[in-house]
Amino acid sequence: MSAAKKLKRHLKKTLLTGIFSTIPLVVTVALVVYVEKSSRAPVKALFGIDVPFIGFAVAIGVIYLVGLIVSSIVGRMILEWIDRLLLKVPVLRELYKAWKQVSLTPGGREGIYAKVVLVPDGERAVLAFTSGDPLEGDPERCCVYIPEVPNPMVGRLFVVERARCTELNVSVEEAFKMILSSGNYVPAAIGRQTAMTPTEGAPASDA
């Protein structure tokens, strides 16, 4: 692959990752600013005083209530309905799928990469995420996402033999903490399970 193609591929992947990763932040900031501007006037009209940052307090309360609703059974049903609705919109569907794939949000609903595994790579073992689902037409292989440190939103996708993946008894959230801390935080379960014998060779193919 030429240097120009490598640069183009790198820029495309990095820009898309940045765009989809900042969507939740942009939406949250926009919501807070909107509530701040919308709530100050009614409060001033009601009490006769201008209360600074009252909108931010209201926004935090709204976000907290949304969190309570989403974590409830009714909230999950609403999320599933919204999920199905977004997947039916032609253009938005592709953007939503891409956002779901790159947003490996700890503590969220089970996504594409719900399992944490170790994949042998020569004399070392690499931390990766996978759904564990076999490839269509090739039940012996699966896709694994190997994140970069300390930014797990950037990484590489490989196709490997399922037998080479050692599932770890750690949550996606714990794995994220380990990645974000550059290894300064290591879940105890990883230390106990790394007594595996690495096999020769790197992951099979880069998707």
PDB file of C-alpha atoms in Angstrom:
ATOM      1  CA  MET A   1       0.000   0.000   0.000  1.00  0.00           C
ATOM      2  CA  SER A   2       1.403   3.404  -1.022  1.00  0.00           C
ATOM      3  CA  ALA A   3       2.060   6.193   1.469  1.00  0.00           C
ATOM      4  CA  ALA A   4      -0.751   8.287  -0.049  1.00  0.00           C
ATOM      5  CA  LYS A   5      -3.290   5.478   0.373  1.00  0.00           C
ATOM      6  CA  LYS A   6      -2.131   4.832   3.939  1.00  0.00           C
ATOM      7  CA  LEU A   7      -2.500   8.538   4.756  1.00  0.00           C
ATOM      8  CA  LYS A   8      -5.951   8.663   3.145  1.00  0.00           C
ATOM      9  CA  ARG A   9      -7.060   5.562   5.045  1.00  0.00           C
ATOM     10  CA  HIS A  10      -5.684   6.939   8.331  1.00  0.00           C
ATOM     11  CA  LEU A  11      -7.369  10.331   7.873  1.00  0.00           C
ATOM     12  CA  LYS A  12     -10.698   8.770   6.915  1.00  0.00           C
ATOM     13  CA  LYS A  13     -10.736   6.376   9.869  1.00  0.00           C
ATOM     14  CA  THR A  14      -9.585   9.005  12.364  1.00  0.00           C
ATOM     15  CA  LEU A  15     -12.026  11.675  11.162  1.00  0.00           C
ATOM     16  CA  LEU A  16     -15.006   9.295  11.180  1.00  0.00           C
ATOM     17  CA  THR A  17     -14.060   8.042  14.626  1.00  0.00           C
ATOM     18  CA  GLY A  18     -13.777  11.609  15.890  1.00  0.00           C
ATOM     19  CA  ILE A  19     -17.128  12.611  14.390  1.00  0.00           C
ATOM     20  CA  PHE A  20     -19.092   9.685  15.776  1.00  0.00           C
ATOM     21  CA  SER A  21     -17.328   9.851  19.136  1.00  0.00           C
ATOM     22  CA  THR A  22     -18.206  13.523  19.656  1.00  0.00           C
ATOM     23  CA  ILE A  23     -21.887  13.183  18.719  1.00  0.00           C
ATOM     24  CA  PRO A  24     -23.012  12.333  22.299  1.00  0.00           C
ATOM     25  CA  LEU A  25     -20.921  15.216  23.709  1.00  0.00           C
ATOM     26  CA  VAL A  26     -22.276  17.725  21.188  1.00  0.00           C
ATOM     27  CA  VAL A  27     -25.865  16.646  21.860  1.00  0.00           C
ATOM     28  CA  THR A  28     -25.359  16.925  25.631  1.00  0.00           C
ATOM     29  CA  VAL A  29     -23.775  20.396  25.412  1.00  0.00           C
ATOM     30  CA  ALA A  30     -26.522  21.586  23.044  1.00  0.00           C
ATOM     31  CA  LEU A  31     -29.181  20.309  25.453  1.00  0.00           C
ATOM     32  CA  VAL A  32     -27.593  22.050  28.450  1.00  0.00           C
ATOM     33  CA  VAL A  33     -27.219  25.360  26.572  1.00  0.00           C
ATOM     34  CA  TYR A  34     -30.799  25.170  25.290  1.00  0.00           C
ATOM     35  CA  VAL A  35     -32.244  24.479  28.746  1.00  0.00           C
ATOM     36  CA  GLU A  36     -30.108  27.252  30.265  1.00  0.00           C
ATOM     37  CA  LYS A  37     -31.416  29.822  27.790  1.00  0.00           C
ATOM     38  CA  SER A  38     -35.012  28.592  27.972  1.00  0.00           C
ATOM     39  CA  SER A  39     -35.349  28.463  31.754  1.00  0.00           C
ATOM     40  CA  ARG A  40     -33.825  31.781  32.851  1.00  0.00           C
ATOM     41  CA  ALA A  41     -36.627  33.947  31.433  1.00  0.00           C
ATOM     42  CA  PRO A  42     -39.513  32.011  33.088  1.00  0.00           C
ATOM     43  CA  VAL A  43     -37.674  31.990  36.440  1.00  0.00           C
ATOM     44  CA  LYS A  44     -37.069  35.749  36.225  1.00  0.00           C
ATOM     45  CA  ALA A  45     -40.716  36.381  35.308  1.00  0.00           C
ATOM     46  CA  LEU A  46     -41.939  34.182  38.170  1.00  0.00           C
ATOM     47  CA  PHE A  47     -39.632  35.336  40.975  1.00  0.00           C
ATOM     48  CA  GLY A  48     -38.548  38.738  39.689  1.00  0.00           C
ATOM     49  CA  ILE A  49     -34.836  37.885  39.869  1.00  0.00           C
ATOM     50  CA  ASP A  50     -32.304  36.591  37.382  1.00  0.00           C
ATOM     51  CA  VAL A  51     -30.738  33.431  38.783  1.00  0.00           C
ATOM     52  CA  PRO A  52     -27.392  32.693  37.067  1.00  0.00           C
ATOM     53  CA  PHE A  53     -26.815  29.132  35.887  1.00  0.00           C
ATOM     54  CA  ILE A  54     -30.309  28.020  36.923  1.00  0.00           C
ATOM     55  CA  GLY A  55     -30.585  26.406  33.510  1.00  0.00           C
ATOM     56  CA  PHE A  56     -27.550  24.233  34.157  1.00  0.00           C
ATOM     57  CA  ALA A  57     -29.123  22.931  37.363  1.00  0.00           C
ATOM     58  CA  VAL A  58     -32.342  22.196  35.489  1.00  0.00           C
ATOM     59  CA  ALA A  59     -30.393  20.491  32.685  1.00  0.00           C
ATOM     60  CA  ILE A  60     -28.547  18.268  35.160  1.00  0.00           C
ATOM     61  CA  GLY A  61     -31.879  17.349  36.724  1.00  0.00           C
ATOM     62  CA  VAL A  62     -33.353  16.527  33.313  1.00  0.00           C
ATOM     63  CA  ILE A  63     -30.335  14.387  32.381  1.00  0.00           C
ATOM     64  CA  TYR A  64     -30.606  12.577  35.725  1.00  0.00           C
ATOM     65  CA  LEU A  65     -34.306  11.868  35.148  1.00  0.00           C
ATOM     66  CA  VAL A  66     -33.552  10.604  31.646  1.00  0.00           C
ATOM     67  CA  GLY A  67     -30.938   8.278  33.154  1.00  0.00           C
ATOM     68  CA  LEU A  68     -33.503   6.936  35.622  1.00  0.00           C
ATOM     69  CA  ILE A  69     -36.040   6.352  32.863  1.00  0.00           C
ATOM     70  CA  VAL A  70     -33.534   4.666  30.537  1.00  0.00           C
ATOM     71  CA  SER A  71     -32.323   2.340  33.307  1.00  0.00           C
ATOM     72  CA  SER A  72     -35.879   1.202  34.013  1.00  0.00           C
ATOM     73  CA  ILE A  73     -37.796  -1.500  32.156  1.00  0.00           C
ATOM     74  CA  VAL A  74     -40.002   1.102  30.475  1.00  0.00           C
ATOM     75  CA  GLY A  75     -36.901   3.028  29.442  1.00  0.00           C
ATOM     76  CA  ARG A  76     -35.351  -0.049  27.844  1.00  0.00           C
ATOM     77  CA  MET A  77     -38.554  -0.635  25.890  1.00  0.00           C
ATOM     78  CA  ILE A  78     -38.481   2.967  24.666  1.00  0.00           C
ATOM     79  CA  LEU A  79     -34.805   2.645  23.677  1.00  0.00           C
ATOM     80  CA  GLU A  80     -35.497  -0.555  21.761  1.00  0.00           C
ATOM     81  CA  TRP A  81     -38.370   1.154  19.944  1.00  0.00           C
ATOM     82  CA  ILE A  82     -36.148   4.143  19.052  1.00  0.00           C
ATOM     83  CA  ASP A  83     -33.412   1.721  17.964  1.00  0.00           C
ATOM     84  CA  ARG A  84     -35.772  -0.078  15.581  1.00  0.00           C
ATOM     85  CA  LEU A  85     -37.100   3.244  14.289  1.00  0.00           C
ATOM     86  CA  LEU A  86     -33.636   4.632  13.507  1.00  0.00           C
ATOM     87  CA  LEU A  87     -32.654   1.427  11.727  1.00  0.00           C
ATOM     88  CA  LYS A  88     -35.587   1.905   9.330  1.00  0.00           C
ATOM     89  CA  VAL A  89     -34.564   5.385   8.132  1.00  0.00           C
ATOM     90  CA  PRO A  90     -32.495   4.896   4.914  1.00  0.00           C
ATOM     91  CA  VAL A  91     -29.705   7.497   5.305  1.00  0.00           C
ATOM     92  CA  LEU A  92     -29.775   7.763   9.092  1.00  0.00           C
ATOM     93  CA  ARG A  93     -29.625   3.972   9.383  1.00  0.00           C
ATOM     94  CA  GLU A  94     -26.048   3.753   8.086  1.00  0.00           C
ATOM     95  CA  LEU A  95     -24.841   6.609  10.311  1.00  0.00           C
ATOM     96  CA  TYR A  96     -26.556   5.071  13.331  1.00  0.00           C
ATOM     97  CA  LYS A  97     -24.995   1.652  12.648  1.00  0.00           C
ATOM     98  CA  ALA A  98     -21.546   3.217  12.329  1.00  0.00           C
ATOM     99  CA  TRP A  99     -22.028   5.191  15.555  1.00  0.00           C
ATOM    100  CA  LYS A 100     -23.105   2.043  17.419  1.00  0.00           C
ATOM    101  CA  GLN A 101     -20.030   0.199  16.190  1.00  0.00           C
ATOM    102  CA  VAL A 102     -17.532   2.813  17.373  1.00  0.00           C
ATOM    103  CA  SER A 103     -19.281   3.812  20.576  1.00  0.00           C
ATOM    104  CA  LEU A 104     -18.086   1.079  22.915  1.00  0.00           C
ATOM    105  CA  THR A 105     -19.647   2.816  25.857  1.00  0.00           C
ATOM    106  CA  PRO A 106     -18.872   1.221  29.246  1.00  0.00           C
ATOM    107  CA  GLY A 107     -21.890   0.502  31.384  1.00  0.00           C
ATOM    108  CA  GLY A 108     -24.261   0.833  28.434  1.00  0.00           C
ATOM    109  CA  ARG A 109     -26.477  -1.680  26.762  1.00  0.00           C
ATOM    110  CA  GLU A 110     -24.859  -4.756  25.274  1.00  0.00           C
ATOM    111  CA  GLY A 111     -23.441  -3.751  21.922  1.00  0.00           C
ATOM    112  CA  ILE A 112     -21.607  -5.492  19.127  1.00  0.00           C
ATOM    113  CA  TYR A 113     -18.480  -6.071  21.217  1.00  0.00           C
ATOM    114  CA  ALA A 114     -19.863  -7.369  24.509  1.00  0.00           C
ATOM    115  CA  LYS A 115     -16.986  -9.714  25.457  1.00  0.00           C
ATOM    116  CA  VAL A 116     -13.392  -9.046  26.487  1.00  0.00           C
ATOM    117  CA  VAL A 117     -10.842 -11.558  25.210  1.00  0.00           C
ATOM    118  CA  LEU A 118      -7.107 -12.174  24.938  1.00  0.00           C
ATOM    119  CA  VAL A 119      -5.718 -12.992  21.500  1.00  0.00           C
ATOM    120  CA  PRO A 120      -2.226 -14.559  21.199  1.00  0.00           C
ATOM    121  CA  ASP A 121       0.220 -12.517  19.127  1.00  0.00           C
ATOM    122  CA  GLY A 122       3.585 -14.258  19.084  1.00  0.00           C
ATOM    123  CA  GLU A 123       5.110 -14.095  22.571  1.00  0.00           C
ATOM    124  CA  ARG A 124       2.447 -11.739  23.868  1.00  0.00           C
ATOM    125  CA  ALA A 125      -1.323 -11.621  24.329  1.00  0.00           C
ATOM    126  CA  VAL A 126      -3.418  -8.720  23.053  1.00  0.00           C
ATOM    127  CA  LEU A 127      -6.547  -7.385  24.757  1.00  0.00           C
ATOM    128  CA  ALA A 128      -9.519  -7.291  22.388  1.00  0.00           C
ATOM    129  CA  PHE A 129     -13.296  -6.976  22.221  1.00  0.00           C
ATOM    130  CA  THR A 130     -15.583  -9.376  20.366  1.00  0.00           C
ATOM    131  CA  SER A 131     -19.200 -10.432  20.082  1.00  0.00           C
ATOM    132  CA  GLY A 132     -18.068 -14.050  19.915  1.00  0.00           C
ATOM    133  CA  ASP A 133     -20.416 -14.668  17.007  1.00  0.00           C
ATOM    134  CA  PRO A 134     -18.944 -16.848  14.226  1.00  0.00           C
ATOM    135  CA  LEU A 135     -18.540 -15.491  10.721  1.00  0.00           C
ATOM    136  CA  GLU A 136     -21.262 -16.406   8.274  1.00  0.00           C
ATOM    137  CA  GLY A 137     -19.962 -19.342   6.262  1.00  0.00           C
ATOM    138  CA  ASP A 138     -16.936 -19.799   8.538  1.00  0.00           C
ATOM    139  CA  PRO A 139     -18.029 -20.950  12.023  1.00  0.00           C
ATOM    140  CA  GLU A 140     -14.418 -21.414  13.171  1.00  0.00           C
ATOM    141  CA  ARG A 141     -13.563 -17.708  12.945  1.00  0.00           C
ATOM    142  CA  CYS A 142     -14.841 -14.454  14.439  1.00  0.00           C
ATOM    143  CA  CYS A 143     -14.070 -10.728  14.340  1.00  0.00           C
ATOM    144  CA  VAL A 144     -12.121  -9.067  17.162  1.00  0.00           C
ATOM    145  CA  TYR A 145     -11.554  -5.364  17.690  1.00  0.00           C
ATOM    146  CA  ILE A 146      -8.118  -4.513  19.108  1.00  0.00           C
ATOM    147  CA  PRO A 147      -8.178  -0.972  20.575  1.00  0.00           C
ATOM    148  CA  GLU A 148      -5.296   1.473  20.681  1.00  0.00           C
ATOM    149  CA  VAL A 149      -3.917   2.743  24.008  1.00  0.00           C
ATOM    150  CA  PRO A 150      -4.934   5.121  25.529  1.00  0.00           C
ATOM    151  CA  ASN A 151      -7.739   5.878  23.020  1.00  0.00           C
ATOM    152  CA  PRO A 152      -9.955   2.792  22.609  1.00  0.00           C
ATOM    153  CA  MET A 153     -12.083   4.560  20.002  1.00  0.00           C
ATOM    154  CA  VAL A 154      -9.240   3.962  17.534  1.00  0.00           C
ATOM    155  CA  GLY A 155      -8.140   0.425  16.773  1.00  0.00           C
ATOM    156  CA  ARG A 156      -7.905  -2.391  14.239  1.00  0.00           C
ATOM    157  CA  LEU A 157     -10.316  -5.138  13.238  1.00  0.00           C
ATOM    158  CA  PHE A 158      -9.032  -8.697  12.776  1.00  0.00           C
ATOM    159  CA  VAL A 159     -10.519 -12.032  11.798  1.00  0.00           C
ATOM    160  CA  VAL A 160      -9.152 -14.811  14.020  1.00  0.00           C
ATOM    161  CA  GLU A 161      -9.890 -18.400  14.927  1.00  0.00           C
ATOM    162  CA  ARG A 162     -12.427 -18.529  17.753  1.00  0.00           C
ATOM    163  CA  ALA A 163     -10.344 -21.196  19.501  1.00  0.00           C
ATOM    164  CA  ARG A 164      -7.495 -18.685  19.870  1.00  0.00           C
ATOM    165  CA  CYS A 165      -9.662 -16.239  21.839  1.00  0.00           C
ATOM    166  CA  THR A 166      -9.551 -16.614  25.612  1.00  0.00           C
ATOM    167  CA  GLU A 167     -12.594 -14.940  27.134  1.00  0.00           C
ATOM    168  CA  LEU A 168     -11.774 -12.924  30.245  1.00  0.00           C
ATOM    169  CA  ASN A 169     -13.993 -12.717  33.280  1.00  0.00           C
ATOM    170  CA  VAL A 170     -13.963  -8.912  33.219  1.00  0.00           C
ATOM    171  CA  SER A 171     -16.534  -6.358  32.137  1.00  0.00           C
ATOM    172  CA  VAL A 172     -16.144  -4.011  29.182  1.00  0.00           C
ATOM    173  CA  GLU A 173     -15.999  -1.147  31.703  1.00  0.00           C
ATOM    174  CA  GLU A 174     -13.018  -2.702  33.520  1.00  0.00           C
ATOM    175  CA  ALA A 175     -11.248  -3.276  30.212  1.00  0.00           C
ATOM    176  CA  PHE A 176     -11.808   0.380  29.316  1.00  0.00           C
ATOM    177  CA  LYS A 177     -10.284   1.481  32.624  1.00  0.00           C
ATOM    178  CA  MET A 178      -7.217  -0.618  31.885  1.00  0.00           C
ATOM    179  CA  ILE A 179      -6.856   0.864  28.382  1.00  0.00           C
ATOM    180  CA  LEU A 180      -7.453   4.469  29.454  1.00  0.00           C
ATOM    181  CA  SER A 181      -4.928   4.128  32.297  1.00  0.00           C
ATOM    182  CA  SER A 182      -2.320   2.657  29.909  1.00  0.00           C
ATOM    183  CA  GLY A 183      -2.083  -0.449  32.084  1.00  0.00           C
ATOM    184  CA  ASN A 184      -1.765   1.319  35.433  1.00  0.00           C
ATOM    185  CA  TYR A 185      -5.068  -0.275  36.392  1.00  0.00           C
ATOM    186  CA  VAL A 186      -5.229  -4.038  35.782  1.00  0.00           C
ATOM    187  CA  PRO A 187      -8.298  -6.048  36.860  1.00  0.00           C
ATOM    188  CA  ALA A 188      -7.368  -8.973  39.098  1.00  0.00           C
ATOM    189  CA  ALA A 189      -9.179 -11.391  36.789  1.00  0.00           C
ATOM    190  CA  ILE A 190      -6.792 -10.581  33.941  1.00  0.00           C
ATOM    191  CA  GLY A 191      -3.769 -11.417  36.082  1.00  0.00           C
ATOM    192  CA  ARG A 192      -5.283 -14.778  36.994  1.00  0.00           C
ATOM    193  CA  GLN A 193      -6.257 -15.665  33.436  1.00  0.00           C
ATOM    194  CA  THR A 194      -3.072 -14.692  31.615  1.00  0.00           C
ATOM    195  CA  ALA A 195      -1.459 -18.041  32.355  1.00  0.00           C
ATOM    196  CA  MET A 196      -2.293 -18.999  28.776  1.00  0.00           C
ATOM    197  CA  THR A 197       0.397 -20.262  26.384  1.00  0.00           C
ATOM    198  CA  PRO A 198       0.789 -17.869  23.425  1.00  0.00           C
ATOM    199  CA  THR A 199       0.880 -19.430  19.979  1.00  0.00           C
ATOM    200  CA  GLU A 200       3.058 -18.274  17.134  1.00  0.00           C
ATOM    201  CA  GLY A 201       1.760 -15.779  14.630  1.00  0.00           C
ATOM    202  CA  ALA A 202      -0.252 -12.599  14.659  1.00  0.00           C
ATOM    203  CA  PRO A 203      -4.035 -12.312  14.230  1.00  0.00           C
ATOM    204  CA  ALA A 204      -5.126 -13.770  10.921  1.00  0.00           C
ATOM    205  CA  SER A 205      -6.261 -10.799   8.854  1.00  0.00           C
ATOM    206  CA  ASP A 206      -6.848  -7.077   9.176  1.00  0.00           C
ATOM    207  CA  ALA A 207     -10.353  -6.220   8.075  1.00  0.00           C
TER     208      ALA A 207
END
